[in-house]
Amino acid sequence: MKTPFVAAVRAIVSKDLRAEWRSRELVSAMALFSLLTVLVFSFALELDKSAREAVISGVLWVSLIFASLLGFNRSLSLEHDQGSLDALLLAPVSRSALFVGKLLGNFTFTMLVALMLLPLMTALYGVNLLDGWALLTTVVGVFGFSAIGTLLATLAVQTRSREALLPIALLPVCLPFLLTAVRATKGILGGAPQSEWQVWLQLLATITSIYMVLCLLLYRFVLEE
């Protein structure tokens, strides 16, 4: 008899959160990497206020995407190297529950990093990133990116060159998230009319929904590989 879907998801998420709480390796590495990225951009782009407003959305999303690459790779590598992934596959748990559990764990870690970056970048760039719409855009974009990242990281972790394969596979796929999220965030932070940036936010939500459905359908095939 299979474990109920919600119970299985809760167990996987709580396992990941407990493991991270004990080691404090994943989020700290992601946060440090993203912090260094933001500082490099801050020192390199000594620009006036209008120019900072033009680039800050790109800096935010590039920092989050590259930090996420580190997190996805590390998260699934630990599962694979310790044999946890094989144990989960043997457990009476649906593949969809396994995917959603790993997705929510990766999403939580990436959002923690995002919540650290937003006030830091607000202070460094002098632009308010703590706007409610900007936060919503961040949540939607990170969720969609975490979905496709979890799928491809599971595929890449089963290869010898996983550290190189994941960025090569993931970066082209994440371009729709990057383009729409940057456009929406830029419009929100720049004070553009709501009708201009809301289209990009809706497109981001649509892309996230499509990728989520595709990942749910494909995950069991990835695991079988």
N, CA, C and O of each residue as an XYZ file, in Angstrom:
900
protein
N       0.843     -1.192      0.000
C       0.000      0.000      0.000
C       0.884      1.249      0.000
O       1.820      1.360      0.792
N       0.577      2.176     -0.889
C       1.381      3.388     -0.989
C       1.044      4.374      0.134
O      -0.092      4.448      0.603
N       2.053      5.119      0.544
C       1.859      6.167      1.535
C       1.018      7.278      0.920
O       1.232      7.638     -0.237
N       0.057      7.832      1.678
C      -0.749      8.936      1.145
C       0.127     10.079      0.631
O       1.201     10.348      1.169
N      -0.350     10.741     -0.416
C       0.435     11.757     -1.116
C       0.912     12.853     -0.160
O       2.105     13.153     -0.105
N      -0.003     13.443      0.579
C       0.345     14.571      1.458
C       1.319     14.128      2.539
O       2.264     14.850      2.856
N       1.098     12.951      3.106
C       1.988     12.451      4.157
C       3.390     12.209      3.607
O       4.381     12.481      4.284
N       3.470     11.704      2.393
C       4.783     11.451      1.781
C       5.512     12.761      1.510
O       6.706     12.879      1.784
N       4.793     13.746      0.969
C       5.400     15.053      0.705
C       5.892     15.687      1.992
O       7.003     16.213      2.049
N       5.058     15.636      3.031
C       5.443     16.225      4.319
C       6.678     15.540      4.888
O       7.553     16.204      5.444
N       6.757     14.231      4.754
C       7.909     13.497      5.279
C       9.192     13.872      4.539
O      10.238     14.050      5.164
N       9.120     13.992      3.218
C      10.305     14.335      2.428
C      10.779     15.752      2.730
O      11.975     15.997      2.885
N       9.828     16.680      2.813
C      10.196     18.070      3.107
C      10.806     18.190      4.497
O      11.830     18.848      4.681
N      10.172     17.551      5.469
C      10.689     17.643      6.845
C      12.070     16.992      6.951
O      12.920     17.457      7.710
N      12.290     15.928      6.198
C      13.618     15.291      6.180
C      14.674     16.259      5.653
O      15.746     16.398      6.241
N      14.364     16.926      4.541
C      15.320     17.872      3.961
C      15.575     19.049      4.892
O      16.714     19.493      5.039
N      14.522     19.552      5.518
C      14.685     20.703      6.411
C      15.488     20.329      7.660
O      16.317     21.111      8.126
N      15.242     19.143      8.194
C      16.008     18.697      9.367
C      17.478     18.502      9.014
O      18.366     18.883      9.776
N      17.725     17.906      7.852
C      19.116     17.683      7.434
C      19.846     19.008      7.251
O      21.012     19.133      7.623
N      19.166     19.990      6.680
C      19.801     21.294      6.481
C      19.995     22.020      7.812
O      21.003     22.699      8.008
N      19.041     21.879      8.720
C      19.163     22.519     10.036
C      20.366     21.973     10.806
O      21.034     22.708     11.533
N      20.631     20.684     10.641
C      21.759     20.086     11.341
C      23.098     20.451     10.706
O      24.076     20.700     11.410
N      23.139     20.483      9.386
C      24.422     20.741      8.712
C      24.654     22.218      8.418
O      25.780     22.708      8.504
N      23.575     22.925      8.070
C      23.640     24.341      7.691
C      24.657     24.579      6.559
O      25.344     25.600      6.535
N      24.737     23.644      5.650
C      25.699     23.737      4.553
C      25.095     24.338      3.289
O      25.705     25.193      2.646
N      23.895     23.887      2.939
C      23.320     24.247      1.648
C      22.964     25.726      1.570
O      23.433     26.435      0.679
N      22.140     26.189      2.495
C      21.685     27.585      2.454
C      22.841     28.544      2.671
O      22.895     29.601      2.042
N      23.772     28.189      3.556
C      24.910     29.078      3.810
C      25.778     29.218      2.567
O      26.260     30.310      2.269
N      25.985     28.103      1.825
C      26.778     28.173      0.593
C      26.056     28.994     -0.469
O      26.676     29.806     -1.156
N      24.754     28.786     -0.605
C      23.978     29.559     -1.572
C      23.965     31.039     -1.220
O      24.114     31.897     -2.090
N      23.784     31.330      0.072
C      23.732     32.729      0.507
C      25.073     33.419      0.288
O      25.117     34.562     -0.166
N      26.157     32.737      0.607
C      27.477     33.328      0.422
C      27.754     33.589     -1.053
O      28.276     34.643     -1.414
N      27.405     32.626     -1.905
C      27.628     32.790     -3.337
C      26.826     33.970     -3.884
O      27.361     34.795     -4.625
N      25.543     34.053     -3.520
C      24.702     35.141     -4.011
C      25.150     36.487     -3.447
O      25.080     37.504     -4.137
N      25.611     36.498     -2.188
C      26.115     37.735     -1.583
C      27.331     38.254     -2.345
O      27.427     39.446     -2.638
N      28.254     37.355     -2.661
C      29.435     37.761     -3.414
C      29.057     38.263     -4.810
O      29.636     39.228     -5.309
N      28.088     37.603     -5.429
C      27.636     38.036     -6.760
C      27.062     39.444     -6.703
O      27.392     40.287     -7.537
N      26.209     39.697     -5.729
C      25.590     41.021     -5.587
C      26.645     42.086     -5.294
O      26.577     43.191     -5.833
N      27.608     41.766     -4.453
C      28.656     42.740     -4.123
C      29.523     43.052     -5.344
O      29.899     44.203     -5.566
N      29.837     42.020     -6.135
C      30.630     42.245     -7.347
C      29.889     43.189     -8.293
O      30.478     44.131     -8.822
N      28.600     42.934     -8.503
C      27.808     43.809     -9.357
C      27.709     45.215     -8.764
O      27.748     46.205     -9.495
N      27.583     45.298     -7.447
C      27.457     46.606     -6.803
C      28.707     47.452     -7.003
O      28.618     48.648     -7.280
N      29.879     46.823     -6.860
C      31.128     47.563     -7.035
C      31.407     47.861     -8.509
O      31.974     48.899     -8.849
N      30.998     46.928     -9.381
C      31.275     47.103    -10.806
C      30.360     48.146    -11.444
O      30.765     48.860    -12.361
N      29.123     48.226    -10.950
C      28.136     49.127    -11.558
C      27.975     50.380    -10.706
O      26.950     50.569    -10.049
N      28.976     51.215    -10.721
C      28.900     52.498    -10.008
C      28.099     53.460    -10.870
O      28.663     54.263    -11.614
N      26.779     53.370    -10.762
C      25.891     54.095    -11.658
C      25.007     55.056    -10.875
O      24.923     54.993     -9.648
N      24.350     55.947    -11.615
C      23.408     56.845    -10.962
C      22.110     56.093    -10.670
O      21.961     54.928    -11.038
N      21.179     56.768    -10.007
C      19.976     56.096     -9.523
C      19.155     55.486    -10.662
O      18.682     54.356    -10.550
N      18.988     56.226    -11.748
C      18.180     55.710    -12.853
C      18.824     54.475    -13.484
O      18.129     53.536    -13.871
N      20.147     54.483    -13.585
C      20.838     53.325    -14.153
C      20.750     52.121    -13.219
O      20.610     50.990    -13.684
N      20.829     52.350    -11.908
C      20.705     51.241    -10.956
C      19.324     50.612    -11.050
O      19.189     49.390    -10.988
N      18.303     51.439    -11.201
C      16.946     50.906    -11.338
C      16.816     50.038    -12.583
O      16.034     49.087    -12.608
N      17.588     50.372    -13.616
C      17.505     49.618    -14.866
C      18.163     48.247    -14.765
O      17.765     47.318    -15.469
N      19.166     48.108    -13.897
C      19.930     46.851    -13.852
C      19.621     45.995    -12.632
O      19.983     44.818    -12.609
N      18.966     46.545    -11.622
C      18.839     45.818    -10.357
C      18.012     44.539    -10.508
O      18.314     43.536     -9.862
N      16.975     44.560    -11.350
C      16.168     43.353    -11.524
C      16.988     42.231    -12.156
O      16.852     41.068    -11.773
N      17.842     42.580    -13.126
C      18.712     41.575    -13.733
C      19.718     41.020    -12.744
O      19.977     39.817    -12.723
N      20.291     41.901    -11.917
C      21.257     41.461    -10.905
C      20.588     40.496     -9.924
O      21.169     39.473     -9.563
N      19.378     40.819     -9.498
C      18.659     39.969     -8.550
C      18.445     38.572     -9.114
O      18.741     37.580     -8.447
N      17.934     38.487    -10.338
C      17.577     37.181    -10.887
C      18.788     36.372    -11.305
O      18.790     35.149    -11.169
N      19.816     37.030    -11.808
C      21.045     36.303    -12.136
C      21.665     35.720    -10.866
O      22.136     34.582    -10.865
N      21.663     36.504     -9.788
C      22.214     36.026     -8.510
C      21.428     34.828     -7.994
O      22.015     33.849     -7.533
N      20.092     34.904     -8.071
C      19.262     33.805     -7.584
C      19.440     32.543     -8.431
O      19.494     31.435     -7.896
N      19.528     32.712     -9.737
C      19.645     31.547    -10.618
C      20.966     30.821    -10.391
O      20.993     29.594    -10.303
N      22.056     31.570    -10.297
C      23.342     30.900    -10.110
C      23.466     30.301     -8.709
O      24.074     29.244     -8.543
N      22.900     30.961     -7.705
C      22.892     30.364     -6.367
C      22.040     29.102     -6.354
O      22.384     28.126     -5.687
N      20.925     29.115     -7.092
C      20.051     27.943     -7.152
C      20.741     26.755     -7.802
O      20.545     25.613     -7.387
N      21.551     27.024     -8.823
C      22.300     25.937     -9.463
C      23.154     25.200     -8.440
O      23.216     23.971     -8.430
N      23.801     25.964     -7.593
C      24.611     25.364     -6.535
C      23.745     24.544     -5.586
O      24.114     23.439     -5.188
N      22.582     25.102     -5.227
C      21.699     24.425     -4.285
C      21.090     23.153     -4.841
O      21.071     22.129     -4.158
N      20.587     23.199     -6.081
C      19.980     22.014     -6.688
C      20.989     20.875     -6.784
O      20.699     19.729     -6.439
N      22.170     21.221     -7.257
C      23.208     20.205     -7.435
C      23.574     19.570     -6.104
O      23.668     18.347     -5.990
N      23.778     20.411     -5.101
C      24.180     19.912     -3.789
C      23.080     19.069     -3.142
O      23.358     18.029     -2.545
N      21.836     19.524     -3.263
C      20.712     18.827     -2.640
C      20.558     17.410     -3.177
O      20.431     16.464     -2.400
N      20.570     17.255     -4.496
C      20.389     15.922     -5.082
C      21.655     15.083     -4.974
O      21.575     13.857     -4.907
N      22.828     15.726     -4.955
C      24.074     14.965     -4.801
C      24.119     14.272     -3.453
O      24.555     13.125     -3.355
N      23.671     14.963     -2.410
C      23.640     14.357     -1.081
C      22.706     13.150     -1.058
O      23.037     12.113     -0.484
N      21.539     13.291     -1.684
C      20.590     12.179     -1.739
C      21.220     10.977     -2.456
O      21.075      9.836     -2.017
N      21.910     11.246     -3.550
C      22.490     10.171     -4.367
C      23.674      9.517     -3.671
O      23.767      8.291     -3.619
N      24.580     10.330     -3.135
C      25.808      9.789     -2.546
C      25.539      9.007     -1.259
O      26.245      8.045     -0.958
N      24.529      9.416     -0.505
C      24.217      8.730      0.748
C      23.243      7.574      0.559
O      22.895      6.887      1.520
N      22.802      7.358     -0.680
C      21.875      6.260     -0.939
C      20.432      6.570     -0.593
O      19.572      5.692     -0.662
N      20.159      7.821     -0.217
C      18.788      8.178      0.171
C      17.839      8.119     -1.013
O      16.675      7.747     -0.863
N      18.334      8.485     -2.192
C      17.473      8.477     -3.370
C      17.025      7.052     -3.706
O      15.863      6.829     -4.047
N      17.932      6.104     -3.612
C      17.563      4.710     -3.870
C      16.552      4.216     -2.836
O      15.621      3.481     -3.162
N      16.749      4.629     -1.597
C      15.812      4.222     -0.545
C      14.421      4.795     -0.798
O      13.418      4.114     -0.585
N      14.361      6.056     -1.256
C      13.067      6.664     -1.562
C      12.381      5.953     -2.720
O      11.157      5.816     -2.737
N      13.176      5.502     -3.687
C      12.600      4.801     -4.828
C      12.027      3.440     -4.427
O      11.071      2.957     -5.034
N      12.617      2.833     -3.406
C      12.126      1.537     -2.927
C      10.920      1.687     -2.008
O      10.164      0.737     -1.809
N      10.742      2.883     -1.447
C       9.631      3.115     -0.526
C       8.301      3.157     -1.286
O       8.276      3.490     -2.471
N       7.207      2.823     -0.615
C       5.883      2.849     -1.270
C       5.363      4.283     -1.385
O       4.371      4.649     -0.755
N       6.039      5.072     -2.188
C       5.717      6.493     -2.348
C       5.581      6.790     -3.837
O       6.406      6.347     -4.636
N       4.564      7.522     -4.209
C       4.385      7.857     -5.624
C       5.503      8.778     -6.085
O       6.039      9.562     -5.301
N       5.851      8.677     -7.361
C       6.916      9.513     -7.920
C       6.525     10.994     -7.890
O       7.388     11.860     -7.749
N       5.250     11.278     -8.020
C       4.793     12.665     -7.960
C       5.018     13.258     -6.572
O       5.417     14.415     -6.444
N       4.761     12.458     -5.531
C       4.993     12.931     -4.162
C       6.468     13.175     -3.918
O       6.844     14.133     -3.242
N       7.304     12.306     -4.470
C       8.748     12.480     -4.338
C       9.195     13.783     -5.004
O      10.001     14.530     -4.448
N       8.666     14.047     -6.197
C       9.013     15.276     -6.900
C       8.550     16.508     -6.129
O       9.317     17.454     -5.948
N       7.308     16.499     -5.680
C       6.768     17.678     -4.971
C       7.527     17.911     -3.670
O       7.795     19.055     -3.301
N       7.874     16.829     -2.974
C       8.632     16.984     -1.738
C       9.999     17.612     -1.970
O      10.392     18.533     -1.254
N      10.725     17.115     -2.973
C      12.043     17.685     -3.291
C      11.902     19.113     -3.816
O      12.730     19.973     -3.516
N      10.856     19.361     -4.598
C      10.613     20.712     -5.112
C      10.395     21.699     -3.974
O      10.991     22.776     -3.964
N       9.547     21.342     -3.019
C       9.253     22.262     -1.919
C      10.487     22.513     -1.061
O      10.679     23.619     -0.553
N      11.323     21.491     -0.898
C      12.566     21.693     -0.162
C      13.488     22.664     -0.885
O      14.021     23.588     -0.271
N      13.682     22.460     -2.191
C      14.538     23.354     -2.972
C      13.959     24.765     -3.027
O      14.695     25.749     -2.949
N      12.643     24.856     -3.162
C      11.988     26.168     -3.183
C      12.198     26.908     -1.862
O      12.461     28.111     -1.853
N      12.081     26.187     -0.751
C      12.277     26.812      0.564
C      13.685     27.355      0.722
O      13.870     28.479      1.190
N      14.681     26.569      0.335
C      16.068     27.013      0.470
C      16.352     28.220     -0.419
O      17.026     29.160      0.001
N      15.834     28.193     -1.652
C      16.081     29.311     -2.568
C      15.364     30.572     -2.094
O      15.910     31.670     -2.210
N      14.153     30.432     -1.564
C      13.427     31.595     -1.069
C      14.101     32.192      0.156
O      14.072     33.408      0.343
N      14.709     31.356      0.993
C      15.453     31.891      2.133
C      16.595     32.786      1.653
O      16.846     33.849      2.221
N      17.276     32.345      0.610
C      18.349     33.156      0.038
C      17.784     34.441     -0.561
O      18.363     35.515     -0.398
N      16.649     34.327     -1.256
C      16.020     35.514     -1.845
C      15.628     36.523     -0.767
O      15.810     37.727     -0.951
N      15.094     36.045      0.349
C      14.685     36.941      1.426
C      15.881     37.595      2.111
O      15.741     38.648      2.731
N      17.048     36.982      2.003
C      18.269     37.633      2.489
C      18.749     38.696      1.505
O      19.246     39.750      1.902
N      18.591     38.399      0.213
C      19.098     39.317     -0.813
C      18.270     40.588     -0.925
O      18.826     41.667     -1.131
N      16.954     40.482     -0.794
C      16.092     41.634     -1.051
C      16.418     42.838     -0.168
O      16.598     43.934     -0.700
N      16.504     42.687      1.160
C      16.877     43.860      1.965
C      18.307     44.322      1.724
O      18.592     45.518      1.774
N      19.219     43.364      1.460
C      20.608     43.735      1.190
C      20.708     44.586     -0.075
O      21.387     45.613     -0.089
N      20.028     44.153     -1.134
C      20.072     44.901     -2.381
C      19.333     46.229     -2.273
O      19.692     47.200     -2.938
N      18.304     46.268     -1.435
C      17.619     47.541     -1.185
C      18.584     48.557     -0.597
O      18.576     49.730     -0.971
N      19.428     48.087      0.339
C      20.400     48.991      0.970
C      21.523     49.369      0.007
O      21.945     50.525     -0.026
N      22.007     48.412     -0.772
C      23.152     48.670     -1.648
C      22.782     49.534     -2.853
O      23.550     50.407     -3.258
N      21.606     49.285     -3.421
C      21.235     49.944     -4.666
C      20.274     51.116     -4.468
O      20.008     51.863     -5.410
N      19.757     51.281     -3.265
C      18.852     52.395     -3.010
C      17.509     52.270     -3.702
O      16.854     53.278     -3.963
N      17.089     51.049     -4.003
C      15.799     50.792     -4.648
C      15.016     49.825     -3.766
O      15.569     48.820     -3.319
N      13.742     50.107     -3.508
C      12.948     49.293     -2.602
C      12.527     47.979     -3.260
O      11.617     47.947     -4.088
N      13.199     46.911     -2.878
C      12.871     45.584     -3.397
C      11.866     44.845     -2.520
O      11.480     43.719     -2.832
N      11.443     45.470     -1.429
C      10.525     44.826     -0.506
C       9.069     45.144     -0.831
O       8.185     44.933      0.000
N       8.819     45.645     -2.023
C       7.463     45.896     -2.495
C       6.698     44.575     -2.583
O       7.266     43.539     -2.930
N       5.402     44.625     -2.265
C       4.596     43.409     -2.254
C       4.536     42.705     -3.598
O       4.617     41.478     -3.655
N       4.394     43.464     -4.684
C       4.347     42.860     -6.015
C       5.694     42.269     -6.401
O       5.756     41.228     -7.055
N       6.765     42.928     -5.998
C       8.099     42.392     -6.280
C       8.311     41.078     -5.536
O       8.918     40.149     -6.068
N       7.810     41.002     -4.306
C       7.911     39.754     -3.541
C       7.109     38.642     -4.207
O       7.565     37.501     -4.280
N       5.909     38.975     -4.694
C       5.079     37.977     -5.367
C       5.766     37.474     -6.632
O       5.759     36.274     -6.903
N       6.357     38.376     -7.404
C       7.080     37.983     -8.609
C       8.235     37.053     -8.267
O       8.488     36.076     -8.972
N       8.929     37.363     -7.186
C      10.047     36.527     -6.750
C       9.570     35.125     -6.382
O      10.202     34.135     -6.749
N       8.461     35.041     -5.661
C       7.931     33.742     -5.242
C       7.528     32.907     -6.459
O       7.867     31.726     -6.543
N       6.812     33.514     -7.392
C       6.354     32.777     -8.580
C       7.540     32.315     -9.425
O       7.593     31.165     -9.859
N       8.493     33.225     -9.654
C       9.648     32.872    -10.466
C      10.513     31.800     -9.828
O      10.962     30.876    -10.506
N      10.747     31.915     -8.535
C      11.575     30.925     -7.832
C      10.885     29.563     -7.816
O      11.543     28.530     -7.941
N       9.566     29.559     -7.664
C       8.842     28.280     -7.650
C       8.973     27.570     -8.988
O       9.264     26.375     -9.034
N       8.759     28.298    -10.076
C       8.876     27.683    -11.390
C      10.288     27.218    -11.685
O      10.492     26.130    -12.225
N      11.256     28.035    -11.333
C      12.650     27.668    -11.556
C      13.037     26.466    -10.704
O      13.810     25.617    -11.147
N      12.506     26.386     -9.483
C      12.794     25.239     -8.617
C      12.210     23.948     -9.188
O      12.789     22.874     -9.031
N      11.061     24.061     -9.848
C      10.435     22.868    -10.433
C      11.320     22.267    -11.524
O      11.630     21.076    -11.489
N      11.719     23.077    -12.477
C      12.549     22.556    -13.562
C      13.950     22.212    -13.055
O      14.585     21.290    -13.566
N      14.433     22.945    -12.057
C      15.740     22.641    -11.481
C      15.764     21.305    -10.770
O      16.745     20.567    -10.864
N      14.686     20.984    -10.054
C      14.596     19.698     -9.369
C      14.576     18.546    -10.365
O      15.231     17.525    -10.152
N      13.825     18.709    -11.452
C      13.767     17.665    -12.481
C      15.133     17.425    -13.108
O      15.592     16.286    -13.188
N      15.783     18.498    -13.553
C      17.060     18.335    -14.260
C      18.187     17.936    -13.313
O      19.107     17.225    -13.717
N      18.130     18.382    -12.065
C      19.151     17.972    -11.103
C      19.053     16.479    -10.812
O      20.072     15.814    -10.625
N      17.829     15.948    -10.774
C      17.651     14.514    -10.582
C      18.229     13.733    -11.757
O      18.801     12.658    -11.575
N      18.079     14.274    -12.955
C      18.646     13.638    -14.135
C      20.176     13.733    -14.135
O      20.867     12.755    -14.420
N      20.688     14.914    -13.814
C      22.133     15.134    -13.879
C      22.885     14.377    -12.797
O      24.028     13.973    -13.013
N      22.264     14.175    -11.630
C      22.968     13.565    -10.509
C      23.331     12.108    -10.793
O      24.189     11.535    -10.123
N      22.681     11.521    -11.778
C      22.950     10.128    -12.110
C      24.083      9.978    -13.125
O      24.352      8.875    -13.602
N      24.742     11.085    -13.453
C      25.860     11.063    -14.397
C      27.156     11.426    -13.672
O      27.124     11.974    -12.570
N      28.276     11.123    -14.286
C      29.568     11.435    -13.669
C      29.879     12.925    -13.711
O      30.496     13.461    -12.790
N      29.457     13.583    -14.763
C      29.774     15.013    -14.938
C      28.609     15.887    -14.508
O      28.251     16.831    -15.213
N      28.006     15.582    -13.349
C      26.797     16.281    -12.931
C      27.024     17.767    -12.669
O      26.136     18.583    -12.913
N      28.230     18.129    -12.164
C      28.490     19.541    -11.878
C      28.482     20.375    -13.156
O      28.070     21.535    -13.138
N      28.933     19.792    -14.259
C      28.954     20.519    -15.530
C      27.643     20.370    -16.290
O      27.217     21.296    -16.980
N      27.001     19.209    -16.165
C      25.805     18.938    -16.954
C      24.621     19.785    -16.516
O      23.866     20.263    -17.362
N      24.440     19.984    -15.211
C      23.266     20.711    -14.741
C      23.207     22.138    -15.276
O      22.169     22.529    -15.809
N      24.279     22.942    -15.161
C      24.199     24.299    -15.738
C      23.948     24.288    -17.237
O      23.186     25.113    -17.741
N      24.584     23.358    -17.964
C      24.415     23.293    -19.411
C      22.962     22.983    -19.777
O      22.425     23.540    -20.735
N      22.330     22.094    -19.008
C      20.945     21.720    -19.301
C      19.945     22.750    -18.784
O      18.919     22.999    -19.417
N      20.248     23.348    -17.631
C      19.256     24.182    -16.957
C      19.205     25.618    -17.465
O      18.121     26.185    -17.599
N      20.356     26.211    -17.747
C      20.372     27.628    -18.106
C      19.546     27.940    -19.366
O      18.797     28.917    -19.355
N      19.651     27.152    -20.452
C      18.778     27.456    -21.603
C      17.293     27.300    -21.285
O      16.464     28.065    -21.779
N      16.962     26.309    -20.460
C      15.560     26.054    -20.134
C      14.979     27.167    -19.262
O      13.784     27.451    -19.337
N      15.817     27.798    -18.434
C      15.319     28.805    -17.502
C      15.205     30.191    -18.134
O      14.777     31.132    -17.467
N      15.576     30.334    -19.395
C      15.500     31.644    -20.049
C      14.091     32.247    -20.019
O      13.967     33.446    -19.770
N      13.014     31.469    -20.262
C      11.673     32.070    -20.144
C      11.400     32.653    -18.764
O      10.779     33.710    -18.654
N      11.861     31.969    -17.695
C      11.698     32.518    -16.349
C      12.491     33.804    -16.191
O      11.990     34.797    -15.663
N      13.727     33.774    -16.652
C      14.606     34.929    -16.485
C      14.066     36.155    -17.203
O      14.021     37.243    -16.629
N      13.658     35.985    -18.454
C      13.195     37.124    -19.244
C      11.913     37.730    -18.676
O      11.813     38.947    -18.518
N      10.937     36.882    -18.372
C       9.664     37.401    -17.873
C       9.790     37.951    -16.457
O       9.182     38.972    -16.135
N      10.574     37.285    -15.605
C      10.746     37.761    -14.235
C      11.482     39.096    -14.206
O      11.123     39.984    -13.433
N      12.509     39.245    -15.041
C      13.254     40.505    -15.094
C      12.353     41.634    -15.591
O      12.370     42.732    -15.035
N      11.566     41.369    -16.636
C      10.677     42.400    -17.168
C       9.638     42.819    -16.130
O       9.388     44.010    -15.945
N       9.030     41.835    -15.450
C       8.021     42.158    -14.434
C       8.633     42.934    -13.273
O       8.083     43.943    -12.833
N       9.778     42.455    -12.779
C      10.434     43.115    -11.646
C      10.882     44.528    -12.013
O      10.736     45.456    -11.217
N      11.418     44.688    -13.203
C      11.871     46.004    -13.655
C      10.709     46.991    -13.730
O      10.849     48.145    -13.325
N       9.569     46.547    -14.242
C       8.403     47.416    -14.316
C       7.880     47.803    -12.948
O       7.492     48.950    -12.726
N       7.868     46.845    -12.028
C       7.384     47.117    -10.671
C       8.291     48.120     -9.963
O       7.813     49.100     -9.390
N       9.597     47.874    -10.005
C      10.546     48.729     -9.304
C      10.663     50.107     -9.957
O      10.946     51.098     -9.285
N      10.441     50.160    -11.279
C      10.547     51.433    -11.987
C       9.303     52.284    -11.915
O       9.281     53.396    -12.443
N       8.261     51.779    -11.266
C       7.030     52.552    -11.138
C       6.223     52.635    -12.416
O       5.455     53.580    -12.599
N       6.382     51.663    -13.306
C       5.620     51.659    -14.558
C       4.146     51.388    -14.273
O       3.816     50.818    -13.233
N       3.256     51.787    -15.181
C       1.831     51.489    -15.000
C       1.603     49.988    -14.817
O       2.292     49.168    -15.424
N       0.644     49.645    -13.988
C       0.402     48.238    -13.671
C       0.075     47.418    -14.906
O       0.424     46.240    -14.981
N      -0.583     48.025    -15.865
C      -0.956     47.291    -17.076
C       0.268     46.829    -17.866
O       0.187     45.850    -18.608
N       1.396     47.520    -17.718
C       2.600     47.167    -18.469
C       3.299     45.948    -17.887
O       3.643     45.021    -18.620
N       3.517     45.941    -16.555
C       4.267     44.834    -15.964
C       3.388     43.669    -15.547
O       3.884     42.558    -15.360
N       2.071     43.906    -15.397
C       1.199     42.806    -14.992
C       1.121     41.729    -16.072
O       0.942     40.550    -15.767
N       1.256     42.136    -17.329
C       1.273     41.157    -18.423
C       2.447     40.203    -18.261
O       2.305     38.999    -18.472
N       3.607     40.737    -17.885
C       4.787     39.902    -17.698
C       4.640     38.985    -16.491
O       5.092     37.840    -16.515
N       4.006     39.492    -15.433
C       3.781     38.657    -14.249
C       2.820     37.516    -14.577
O       3.027     36.384    -14.140
N       1.778     37.808    -15.340
C       0.835     36.759    -15.741
C       1.513     35.733    -16.644
O       1.255     34.534    -16.533
N       2.376     36.204    -17.532
C       3.115     35.282    -18.404
C       4.059     34.405    -17.584
O       4.212     33.217    -17.870
N       4.689     34.989    -16.568
C       5.571     34.223    -15.682
C       4.784     33.134    -14.958
O       5.243     31.997    -14.849
N       3.589     33.488    -14.461
C       2.754     32.505    -13.770
C       2.310     31.394    -14.720
O       2.230     30.230    -14.326
N       2.020     31.758    -15.976
C       1.619     30.756    -16.966
C       2.763     29.795    -17.279
O       2.566     28.581    -17.334
N       3.956     30.346    -17.483
C       5.133     29.505    -17.756
C       5.412     28.576    -16.583
O       5.729     27.402    -16.774
N       5.294     29.108    -15.367
C       5.503     28.292    -14.168
C       4.511     27.135    -14.115
O       4.887     26.007    -13.795
N       3.250     27.411    -14.426
C       2.224     26.358    -14.398
C       2.513     25.277    -15.435
O       2.388     24.086    -15.153
N       2.902     25.704    -16.638
C       3.199     24.737    -17.703
C       4.386     23.861    -17.323
O       4.334     22.641    -17.474
N       5.454     24.482    -16.831
C       6.642     23.719    -16.445
C       6.331     22.772    -15.289
O       6.858     21.661    -15.233
N       5.481     23.212    -14.375
C       5.131     22.362    -13.227
C       4.416     21.102    -13.691
O       4.726     20.004    -13.230
N       3.465     21.254    -14.598
C       2.737     20.089    -15.121
C       3.683     19.161    -15.876
O       3.634     17.944    -15.696
N       4.536     19.724    -16.712
C       5.484     18.903    -17.471
C       6.430     18.140    -16.548
O       6.719     16.966    -16.776
N       6.906     18.812    -15.512
C       7.823     18.155    -14.570
C       7.139     17.014    -13.827
O       7.740     15.962    -13.615
N       5.886     17.219    -13.433
C       5.139     16.153    -12.765
C       4.989     14.934    -13.671
O       5.080     13.794    -13.215
N       4.757     15.188    -14.959
C       4.564     14.092    -15.899
C       5.874     13.370    -16.225
O       5.876     12.158    -16.441
N       6.972     14.101    -16.260
C       8.246     13.545    -16.711
C       9.103     12.971    -15.584
O      10.036     12.212    -15.847
N       8.804     13.320    -14.346
C       9.711     12.971    -13.252
C       9.899     11.468    -13.101
O      11.009     11.005    -12.840
N       8.836     10.713    -13.260
C       8.969      9.258    -13.072
C       9.862      8.642    -14.147
O      10.551      7.655    -13.889
N       9.855      9.219    -15.353
C      10.732      8.712    -16.402
C      12.194      9.050    -16.114
O      13.093      8.264    -16.412
N      12.420     10.235    -15.528
C      13.762     10.620    -15.158
C      14.309      9.688    -14.083
O      15.479      9.306    -14.129
N      13.478      9.324    -13.125
C      13.916      8.436    -12.051
C      14.231      7.042    -12.583
O      15.149      6.380    -12.099
N      13.482      6.607    -13.563
C      13.705      5.265    -14.119
C      15.039      5.190    -14.871
O      15.615      4.113    -15.024
N      15.519      6.349    -15.337
C      16.820      6.362    -16.020
C      17.950      6.124    -15.029
O      19.118      6.100    -15.419
